[in-house]
Each structure stands twice: as structure tokens, then as C-alpha cells.
Tab-separated table of C-alpha atoms in Angstrom:
chain	number	residue	atom	x	y	z
C	168	ASN	CA	30.554	-32.397	-30.058
C	169	ALA	CA	32.462	-34.433	-27.482
C	170	GLY	CA	32.558	-31.479	-25.052
C	171	VAL	CA	35.431	-31.848	-22.568
C	172	THR	CA	37.404	-35.084	-22.634
C	173	GLN	CA	39.985	-36.291	-20.122
C	174	THR	CA	42.480	-39.128	-20.155
C	175	PRO	CA	43.130	-41.383	-18.388
C	176	LYS	CA	39.984	-42.182	-16.414
C	177	PHE	CA	41.874	-44.036	-13.676
C	178	GLN	CA	45.530	-44.118	-12.655
C	179	VAL	CA	47.550	-45.619	-9.844
C	180	LEU	CA	51.030	-44.248	-9.213
C	181	LYS	CA	53.774	-44.969	-6.742
C	182	THR	CA	55.208	-42.110	-4.704
C	183	GLY	CA	57.782	-40.222	-6.765
C	184	GLN	CA	56.469	-41.252	-10.157
C	185	SER	CA	55.420	-38.629	-12.696
C	186	MET	CA	52.474	-38.438	-15.047
C	187	THR	CA	50.510	-36.056	-17.232
C	188	LEU	CA	46.731	-35.742	-17.219
C	189	GLN	CA	45.315	-34.748	-20.594
C	190	CYS	CA	42.302	-32.524	-21.251
C	191	ALA	CA	40.780	-31.347	-24.521
C	192	GLN	CA	37.673	-29.360	-25.454
C	193	ASP	CA	36.003	-28.878	-28.803
C	194	MET	CA	33.765	-25.910	-27.908
C	195	ASN	CA	36.247	-23.196	-28.914
C	196	HIS	CA	36.365	-21.834	-25.361
C	197	ASN	CA	39.195	-19.535	-24.383
C	198	SER	CA	39.456	-20.390	-20.670
C	199	MET	CA	40.251	-23.765	-19.178
C	200	TYR	CA	40.670	-24.837	-15.560
C	201	TRP	CA	42.065	-27.774	-13.563
C	202	TYR	CA	40.405	-28.696	-10.248
C	203	ARG	CA	40.865	-31.394	-7.675
C	204	GLN	CA	37.956	-32.779	-5.688
C	205	ASP	CA	38.461	-34.270	-2.262
C	206	PRO	CA	35.748	-35.571	0.088
C	207	GLY	CA	34.084	-32.799	2.067
C	208	MET	CA	36.164	-30.074	0.404
C	209	GLY	CA	34.299	-29.375	-2.786
C	210	LEU	CA	36.381	-28.273	-5.763
C	211	ARG	CA	39.723	-26.543	-5.419
C	212	LEU	CA	41.344	-24.779	-8.323
C	213	ILE	CA	44.873	-25.923	-9.160
C	214	TYR	CA	45.714	-23.901	-12.265
C	215	TYR	CA	43.805	-22.013	-14.893
C	216	SER	CA	44.411	-20.672	-18.371
C	217	ALA	CA	42.475	-17.578	-19.346
C	218	SER	CA	43.516	-17.894	-22.971
C	219	GLU	CA	45.883	-19.775	-25.244
C	220	GLY	CA	49.454	-19.061	-24.194
C	221	THR	CA	48.697	-18.004	-20.605
C	222	THR	CA	48.541	-19.984	-17.366
C	223	ASP	CA	48.160	-18.916	-13.753
C	224	LYS	CA	48.131	-20.510	-10.316
C	225	GLY	CA	44.909	-21.188	-8.468
C	226	GLU	CA	44.416	-22.067	-4.806
C	227	VAL	CA	46.505	-25.251	-4.604
C	228	PRO	CA	49.241	-25.217	-7.311
C	229	ASN	CA	52.106	-26.808	-5.346
C	230	GLY	CA	53.315	-30.075	-6.841
C	231	TYR	CA	51.699	-29.426	-10.249
C	232	ASN	CA	52.582	-27.864	-13.566
C	233	VAL	CA	50.409	-27.121	-16.562
C	234	SER	CA	50.737	-26.572	-20.284
C	235	ARG	CA	48.218	-24.874	-22.538
C	236	LEU	CA	49.341	-26.617	-25.709
C	237	ASN	CA	46.838	-24.854	-27.963
C	238	LYS	CA	43.306	-23.542	-27.651
C	239	ARG	CA	41.889	-27.069	-27.365
C	240	GLU	CA	44.286	-28.750	-24.960
C	241	PHE	CA	45.322	-28.072	-21.352
C	242	SER	CA	47.463	-30.666	-19.583
C	243	LEU	CA	48.314	-31.119	-15.900
C	244	ARG	CA	51.616	-32.680	-14.855
C	245	LEU	CA	52.634	-34.232	-11.557
C	246	GLU	CA	56.419	-34.286	-11.530
C	247	SER	CA	56.868	-36.357	-8.361
C	248	ALA	CA	53.604	-37.768	-7.102
C	249	ALA	CA	52.811	-37.784	-3.393
C	250	PRO	CA	50.017	-39.607	-1.487
C	251	SER	CA	48.470	-36.189	-0.723
C	252	GLN	CA	47.770	-35.878	-4.430
C	253	THR	CA	45.371	-38.806	-4.351
C	254	SER	CA	42.178	-37.194	-5.600
C	255	VAL	CA	39.743	-36.858	-8.458
C	256	TYR	CA	40.910	-34.326	-11.032
C	257	PHE	CA	38.512	-32.396	-13.227
C	258	CYS	CA	39.196	-30.250	-16.215
C	259	ALA	CA	36.682	-27.579	-17.226
C	260	SER	CA	36.323	-25.112	-20.041
C	261	ILE	CA	34.458	-21.852	-19.638
C	262	GLN	CA	31.917	-20.338	-21.952
C	263	GLY	CA	32.306	-16.583	-22.224
C	264	GLY	CA	29.355	-14.384	-21.355
C	265	THR	CA	27.680	-16.417	-18.638
C	266	ASP	CA	30.978	-17.974	-17.476
C	267	THR	CA	29.282	-21.356	-17.458
C	268	GLN	CA	31.746	-24.194	-16.856
C	269	TYR	CA	31.699	-27.451	-18.768
C	270	PHE	CA	33.383	-30.308	-16.958
C	271	GLY	CA	35.148	-33.404	-18.161
C	272	PRO	CA	34.339	-36.810	-16.603
C	273	GLY	CA	37.355	-36.719	-14.289
C	274	THR	CA	40.538	-38.694	-13.641
C	275	ARG	CA	40.650	-40.778	-10.468
C	276	LEU	CA	44.238	-40.821	-9.277
C	277	THR	CA	45.627	-42.900	-6.430
C	278	VAL	CA	49.207	-42.409	-5.238
C	279	LEU	CA	50.550	-45.231	-3.094
H	210	GLY	CA	37.430	-14.112	2.585
H	211	GLU	CA	34.992	-15.363	0.014
H	212	ASP	CA	33.039	-18.437	1.021
H	213	VAL	CA	30.060	-20.448	-0.198
H	214	GLU	CA	28.292	-22.669	2.340
H	215	GLN	CA	25.825	-25.506	1.897
H	216	SER	CA	24.339	-28.117	4.198
H	217	LEU	CA	25.870	-31.536	3.591
H	218	PHE	CA	22.827	-33.798	3.294
H	219	LEU	CA	19.154	-33.710	2.350
H	220	SER	CA	16.758	-36.615	2.208
H	221	VAL	CA	13.283	-36.411	0.636
H	222	ARG	CA	10.591	-38.834	-0.506
H	223	GLU	CA	9.906	-39.378	-4.174
H	224	GLY	CA	7.273	-36.948	-5.430
H	225	ASP	CA	7.984	-34.333	-2.755
H	226	SER	CA	9.745	-31.035	-3.395
H	227	SER	CA	13.420	-30.631	-2.486
H	228	VAL	CA	14.930	-27.319	-1.434
H	229	ILE	CA	18.700	-27.002	-1.377
H	230	ASN	CA	20.111	-23.896	0.220
H	231	CYS	CA	23.353	-21.982	-0.210
H	232	THR	CA	24.800	-18.859	1.390
H	233	TYR	CA	27.632	-16.817	-0.013
H	234	THR	CA	29.723	-13.975	1.309
H	235	ASP	CA	30.906	-12.005	-1.708
H	236	SER	CA	28.383	-9.458	-2.890
H	237	SER	CA	30.221	-8.764	-6.162
H	238	SER	CA	29.116	-12.000	-7.808
H	239	THR	CA	27.858	-11.687	-11.355
H	240	TYR	CA	26.274	-15.079	-11.855
H	241	LEU	CA	25.283	-17.818	-9.443
H	242	TYR	CA	25.007	-21.424	-10.561
H	243	TRP	CA	23.702	-24.797	-9.610
H	244	TYR	CA	25.604	-27.863	-10.743
H	245	LYS	CA	24.679	-31.550	-10.357
H	246	GLN	CA	27.208	-34.338	-9.912
H	247	GLU	CA	26.135	-37.955	-10.280
H	248	PRO	CA	28.362	-40.751	-8.942
H	249	GLY	CA	31.563	-41.161	-10.919
H	250	ALA	CA	30.835	-38.219	-13.195
H	251	GLY	CA	31.845	-34.618	-13.622
H	252	LEU	CA	29.706	-31.633	-12.681
H	253	GLN	CA	26.858	-30.772	-14.999
H	254	LEU	CA	25.296	-27.309	-15.144
H	255	LEU	CA	21.638	-27.370	-14.087
H	256	THR	CA	20.811	-23.682	-14.191
H	257	TYR	CA	22.200	-20.248	-13.451
H	258	ILE	CA	20.833	-16.889	-12.407
H	259	PHE	CA	22.142	-13.434	-13.085
H	260	SER	CA	22.822	-11.516	-9.876
H	261	ASN	CA	20.236	-8.824	-10.603
H	262	MET	CA	17.402	-11.371	-10.819
H	263	ASP	CA	15.294	-12.651	-7.930
H	264	MET	CA	13.923	-15.800	-9.452
H	265	LYS	CA	14.360	-18.130	-12.383
H	266	GLN	CA	12.182	-21.093	-13.304
H	267	ASP	CA	13.238	-23.863	-15.623
H	268	GLN	CA	10.796	-26.803	-15.836
H	269	ARG	CA	10.981	-28.551	-12.419
H	270	LEU	CA	13.710	-26.238	-11.152
H	271	THR	CA	13.147	-22.926	-9.396
H	272	VAL	CA	16.049	-20.763	-8.297
H	273	LEU	CA	15.515	-18.024	-5.735
H	274	LEU	CA	18.110	-15.381	-5.008
H	275	ASN	CA	17.968	-13.069	-1.984
H	276	LYS	CA	20.817	-10.630	-2.453
H	277	LYS	CA	20.214	-8.843	0.813
H	278	ASP	CA	20.715	-12.065	2.796
H	279	LYS	CA	23.210	-13.516	0.241
H	280	HIS	CA	21.083	-16.630	0.026
H	281	LEU	CA	20.517	-18.839	-2.997
H	282	SER	CA	18.136	-21.784	-3.147
H	283	LEU	CA	17.254	-24.503	-5.627
H	284	ARG	CA	13.813	-26.051	-5.505
H	285	ILE	CA	13.217	-29.301	-7.380
H	286	ALA	CA	9.525	-30.056	-7.827
H	287	ASP	CA	8.247	-33.635	-7.947
H	288	THR	CA	11.648	-35.057	-6.970
H	289	GLN	CA	12.514	-38.362	-8.630
H	290	THR	CA	15.037	-41.065	-7.712
H	291	GLY	CA	17.111	-39.921	-10.690
H	292	ASP	CA	17.596	-36.604	-8.900
H	293	SER	CA	19.731	-38.312	-6.259
H	294	ALA	CA	23.148	-36.685	-6.620
H	295	ILE	CA	25.405	-34.025	-5.130
H	296	TYR	CA	24.366	-30.445	-5.861
H	297	PHE	CA	26.898	-27.644	-5.870
H	298	CYS	CA	26.184	-23.947	-5.846
H	299	ALA	CA	28.845	-21.636	-7.215
H	300	GLU	CA	29.361	-17.979	-7.851
H	301	SER	CA	31.439	-16.116	-10.389
H	302	ILE	CA	33.064	-12.986	-9.108
H	303	VAL	CA	34.282	-10.185	-11.329
H	304	THR	CA	37.024	-9.027	-8.952
H	305	MET	CA	38.751	-12.403	-8.612
H	306	PRO	CA	41.354	-13.523	-11.178
H	307	TYR	CA	39.846	-16.967	-11.556
H	308	LYS	CA	36.366	-15.819	-10.727
H	309	TYR	CA	34.744	-18.962	-9.355
H	310	ILE	CA	33.921	-20.257	-5.888
H	311	PHE	CA	32.153	-23.557	-5.304
H	312	GLY	CA	30.281	-24.689	-2.231
H	313	THR	CA	31.128	-28.048	-0.688
H	314	GLY	CA	28.017	-29.689	-2.136
H	315	THR	CA	24.736	-31.051	-0.782
H	316	ARG	CA	24.090	-34.769	-1.163
H	317	LEU	CA	20.433	-35.300	-2.053
H	318	LYS	CA	18.982	-38.726	-1.391
H	319	VAL	CA	15.541	-39.474	-2.815
H	320	LEU	CA	13.656	-42.274	-1.081
H	321	ALA	CA	11.238	-44.363	-3.110
């Protein structure tokens, strides 16, 4: 099993550009989350999907959109990137029962 | 509001025990977790404890939970240089729609 995979690993954007971060899991988990990690602020939830076909806003959704394409895939889109969106983005899928989260390796995004 | 607090840094000598502490505010947590993040990587689950337990031991790791004081600790016995990382505590909360709160992380440095 690959677990949770994310692409790309690194990305540099100019202000105003758009891009989509991809995430996939092969553990048959229902729930998937997108976080951003900034120095000294821990993890902040951007969006989550409790099951295929549903998505909901987390703490910091402004400037982002998501798509739960199927049970495996959950993508995060930046429509018009801003320097404040420079961060490390993590996708996670959640195992039911213990609610344990399995994280991808992250995407390091810089917006100039 | 709900909050999870950790000290930012801890430095120990190789072979000593490390104790990382965490306090939380929401008493309706179901599970509490410890995650480890190595440089450039995603978070990896180390261990978790159900909220009605006081202690859990897993090889070199011992988790203690004091529900009265809302205090969680992680003890790493015989700390090795490979244990140098950032450690996050987290709680899952039944009453919240996205159910997870992370602390800001404790950076553990192990000195040879």
C-alpha cells in the first residue's frame, strides 16, 4: 500500500496564478482532510470531506476550493494564489473507529 | 474555545528519558494522539490513548492521561538521536464537525 500520496512535492507560483494540489489514498478510508502548516501555528484545517460526495469548510477555507473526485482522491485548488498562501500543505485520510489520521508527505508551496 | 497547548522546545541527552507535555481544554475528547514529524515529512502516528484510560505503554513510549487536569504526556525511554523531531499531541472531539485539534508541536532535540 502506498498510503496517502500527494503531488507535487514542491511548487512555486506567482501571485494570481492558479493550481491544483492532488491527494490520493489507497486505504479505503471515507474521510479525507486538507491542512496547512505554518511555523509556530501547528496544523490548520482548510477543508474536509467526511465521505465521497461531501465537502465542508474547516478553520481557514478562504482562497481555496476542493473536490472529492471519488473515494480515493481529494484535490485542493487555489484559484488566485496570494503570498499568504505560502505554506506546507498536507492531505490526510482518517481511519474509522480510532479516528487515526494518515498523512501524505506534503506539498511545499511558495507564492511570490 | 477548544485549545491544545505544548511547550515549544525540549533538549535531552542521548540515553536519557524525554517527557513531552500537552494540556487540552475540551473534556469531550474521545481519543488523544501523539504524532511525530521528521524534517520534510508528514506527520506519523506514534500512539494514541482512549479517553477513559490512564496509561498506555508501547515499547519505549509511555502515554499518561490525567483527565482531571486535562494533561497528556509522552515519555520516551532511552532517547536516541533518531527521536529528534517535532511531536504533536492532538485530540478528537465527538461534538466538533471535523473532530480534530492539534497542538503547535514540541521540537525535541537529542544531544549525542
